[in-house]
Amino acid sequence: MAPLQYAPTMAPMHHAPTMAPLPNYFSPTASGVPTPQQDAETIHRACKGIGTNEKAVISVVVYKQFYGKDLVEVLDKETSGNFGKTLHYLILPPIHLDAELLYDAIVGPGTNERCLIHVLLGRTNADMAALKNLYFAKYHKALESDVKSDVSGYLEKLFMVSIQ
């Protein structure tokens, strides 16, 4: 058997590769890479019917431009538990994730102060302004007032300085 080669410039390999594509996720194109349409179709099939093919969902990142549905909404509806939450967080743009984490840390019983510290502290003024605007657009509340109503003492002062 001839030695394996991946590209003409590479030296011949005398052993089998350690990674192999997972079977039955997609039919690759001639180049070996699935098209965006194939990826979107994979997610569409994975979320159709009872249950969700989680492995297929993980393997795909494109959806909305082909099916006209928001991927976050589809996956939120079709997945649950830690897997669903992880997918949701991975798909969100970072600033949207931060706004959602802040809201979840504040709303409801108790306060997740560790989350507030992680998200609020150490931001640039531009980042904080964008985060405050997005928070207000999503939740129709000012971030400052939500934080102020939920924490007190030195933490409140620290957060207010950071948010200003």
Short mmCIF file of C-alpha atoms in Angstrom, two decimals:
data_model
loop_
_atom_site.label_atom_id
_atom_site.label_comp_id
_atom_site.label_asym_id
_atom_site.label_seq_id
_atom_site.Cartn_x
_atom_site.Cartn_y
_atom_site.Cartn_z
CA MET A 1 0.00 0.00 0.00
CA ALA A 2 1.32 3.47 -0.91
CA PRO A 3 2.09 5.90 1.93
CA LEU A 4 -0.65 8.46 2.70
CA GLN A 5 -0.21 12.04 1.52
CA TYR A 6 -2.36 15.05 2.39
CA ALA A 7 -0.75 17.61 0.10
CA PRO A 8 1.96 17.43 -2.57
CA THR A 9 4.34 19.46 -0.38
CA MET A 10 4.07 17.15 2.62
CA ALA A 11 6.38 14.25 3.25
CA PRO A 12 4.78 10.81 2.92
CA MET A 13 3.16 9.49 6.05
CA HIS A 14 3.94 5.97 7.15
CA HIS A 15 1.09 5.71 9.63
CA ALA A 16 -2.65 6.27 9.59
CA PRO A 17 -3.95 9.72 10.59
CA THR A 18 -5.13 10.03 14.19
CA MET A 19 -8.26 12.00 13.27
CA ALA A 20 -10.97 10.80 10.92
CA PRO A 21 -14.21 12.46 9.85
CA LEU A 22 -17.30 11.40 11.74
CA PRO A 23 -19.58 9.23 9.59
CA ASN A 24 -22.97 10.27 8.23
CA TYR A 25 -22.89 13.97 9.15
CA PHE A 26 -22.68 15.31 5.64
CA SER A 27 -21.69 14.40 2.16
CA PRO A 28 -18.63 16.52 1.51
CA THR A 29 -18.06 18.30 -1.75
CA ALA A 30 -15.22 17.34 -4.06
CA SER A 31 -12.93 19.51 -1.94
CA GLY A 32 -13.90 17.51 1.16
CA VAL A 33 -15.59 20.50 2.83
CA PRO A 34 -19.39 20.65 3.15
CA THR A 35 -21.16 23.59 1.56
CA PRO A 36 -23.11 26.01 3.75
CA GLN A 37 -26.30 24.61 2.25
CA GLN A 38 -25.30 21.11 3.36
CA ASP A 39 -24.54 22.38 6.87
CA ALA A 40 -27.89 24.16 7.09
CA GLU A 41 -29.70 21.06 5.85
CA THR A 42 -27.92 19.00 8.53
CA ILE A 43 -29.25 21.29 11.30
CA HIS A 44 -32.70 21.34 9.74
CA ARG A 45 -32.86 17.51 9.76
CA ALA A 46 -31.32 17.29 13.25
CA CYS A 47 -34.07 19.47 14.76
CA LYS A 48 -36.99 18.00 12.84
CA GLY A 49 -39.30 15.52 14.53
CA ILE A 50 -38.99 14.07 18.00
CA GLY A 51 -35.65 14.60 19.71
CA THR A 52 -32.57 16.34 18.45
CA ASN A 53 -29.45 14.90 16.85
CA GLU A 54 -27.03 16.80 19.08
CA LYS A 55 -23.89 15.65 17.27
CA ALA A 56 -25.20 16.96 13.96
CA VAL A 57 -26.12 20.29 15.54
CA ILE A 58 -22.65 20.67 17.01
CA SER A 59 -21.06 20.13 13.60
CA VAL A 60 -22.84 23.08 11.96
CA VAL A 61 -22.64 26.85 12.37
CA VAL A 62 -24.75 28.23 9.45
CA TYR A 63 -28.55 28.25 9.40
CA LYS A 64 -30.53 31.49 9.22
CA GLN A 65 -29.42 32.65 5.80
CA PHE A 66 -30.81 29.48 4.21
CA TYR A 67 -33.97 28.81 6.22
CA GLY A 68 -34.98 32.32 7.29
CA LYS A 69 -35.23 31.26 10.94
CA ASP A 70 -33.04 32.44 13.77
CA LEU A 71 -30.67 29.65 14.79
CA VAL A 72 -30.76 30.67 18.46
CA GLU A 73 -34.56 30.44 18.52
CA VAL A 74 -34.61 27.06 16.75
CA LEU A 75 -31.98 25.57 19.06
CA ASP A 76 -33.61 27.02 22.19
CA LYS A 77 -36.85 25.34 21.14
CA GLU A 78 -35.26 22.03 20.16
CA THR A 79 -32.67 21.54 22.92
CA SER A 80 -32.77 21.65 26.69
CA GLY A 81 -30.68 21.19 29.79
CA ASN A 82 -26.99 21.93 29.93
CA PHE A 83 -26.54 21.03 26.26
CA GLY A 84 -29.20 23.55 25.20
CA LYS A 85 -27.82 26.24 27.48
CA THR A 86 -24.27 25.67 26.22
CA LEU A 87 -25.36 25.87 22.57
CA HIS A 88 -27.34 29.02 23.31
CA TYR A 89 -24.33 30.70 24.91
CA LEU A 90 -21.95 29.60 22.14
CA ILE A 91 -24.14 30.99 19.39
CA LEU A 92 -24.79 34.42 20.90
CA PRO A 93 -22.49 37.30 20.00
CA PRO A 94 -20.34 38.12 23.06
CA ILE A 95 -22.07 41.39 23.94
CA HIS A 96 -25.51 39.73 23.73
CA LEU A 97 -24.25 36.94 25.96
CA ASP A 98 -23.00 39.47 28.50
CA ALA A 99 -26.35 41.30 28.53
CA GLU A 100 -28.20 38.03 29.02
CA LEU A 101 -25.84 36.89 31.78
CA LEU A 102 -26.32 40.21 33.59
CA TYR A 103 -30.09 39.97 33.32
CA ASP A 104 -30.11 36.38 34.58
CA ALA A 105 -27.77 37.33 37.45
CA ILE A 106 -30.09 40.12 38.59
CA VAL A 107 -33.65 38.99 37.89
CA GLY A 108 -35.38 36.54 40.17
CA PRO A 109 -34.56 35.53 43.71
CA GLY A 110 -31.03 36.23 44.84
CA THR A 111 -28.17 37.79 42.94
CA ASN A 112 -25.29 36.09 41.20
CA GLU A 113 -22.64 38.55 42.36
CA ARG A 114 -19.81 36.49 40.89
CA CYS A 115 -21.39 36.82 37.45
CA LEU A 116 -21.84 40.58 37.90
CA ILE A 117 -18.18 40.92 38.86
CA HIS A 118 -17.06 38.88 35.86
CA VAL A 119 -19.18 40.76 33.32
CA LEU A 120 -19.06 44.33 34.65
CA LEU A 121 -15.51 44.85 35.84
CA GLY A 122 -12.55 45.60 33.60
CA ARG A 123 -14.49 46.89 30.58
CA THR A 124 -13.53 49.84 28.47
CA ASN A 125 -15.87 52.84 28.43
CA ALA A 126 -16.89 52.01 24.85
CA ASP A 127 -17.67 48.39 25.76
CA MET A 128 -19.71 49.46 28.78
CA ALA A 129 -21.67 52.01 26.73
CA ALA A 130 -22.49 49.36 24.13
CA LEU A 131 -23.48 46.88 26.84
CA LYS A 132 -25.75 49.41 28.58
CA ASN A 133 -27.44 50.29 25.28
CA LEU A 134 -28.01 46.65 24.36
CA TYR A 135 -29.29 45.81 27.85
CA PHE A 136 -31.83 48.63 27.62
CA ALA A 137 -32.86 47.59 24.09
CA LYS A 138 -33.39 43.95 25.13
CA TYR A 139 -34.96 44.38 28.56
CA HIS A 140 -36.41 47.95 28.49
CA LYS A 141 -34.66 48.72 31.77
CA ALA A 142 -31.50 50.64 32.57
CA LEU A 143 -28.63 48.40 33.63
CA GLU A 144 -27.68 50.89 36.35
CA SER A 145 -31.12 50.77 37.98
CA ASP A 146 -31.31 46.97 37.82
CA VAL A 147 -27.90 46.58 39.44
CA LYS A 148 -28.59 49.28 42.03
CA SER A 149 -31.87 47.64 43.04
CA ASP A 150 -30.23 44.25 43.49
CA VAL A 151 -26.94 44.91 45.31
CA SER A 152 -25.87 47.20 48.12
CA GLY A 153 -22.86 48.36 50.07
CA TYR A 154 -19.37 48.26 48.62
CA LEU A 155 -20.39 46.04 45.71
CA GLU A 156 -23.06 48.54 44.68
CA LYS A 157 -20.50 51.35 44.73
CA LEU A 158 -17.99 49.27 42.78
CA PHE A 159 -20.55 48.33 40.13
CA MET A 160 -21.91 51.87 39.82
CA VAL A 161 -18.41 53.25 39.22
CA SER A 162 -17.81 50.57 36.61
CA ILE A 163 -21.14 51.16 34.86
CA GLN A 164 -20.86 54.96 34.75
#
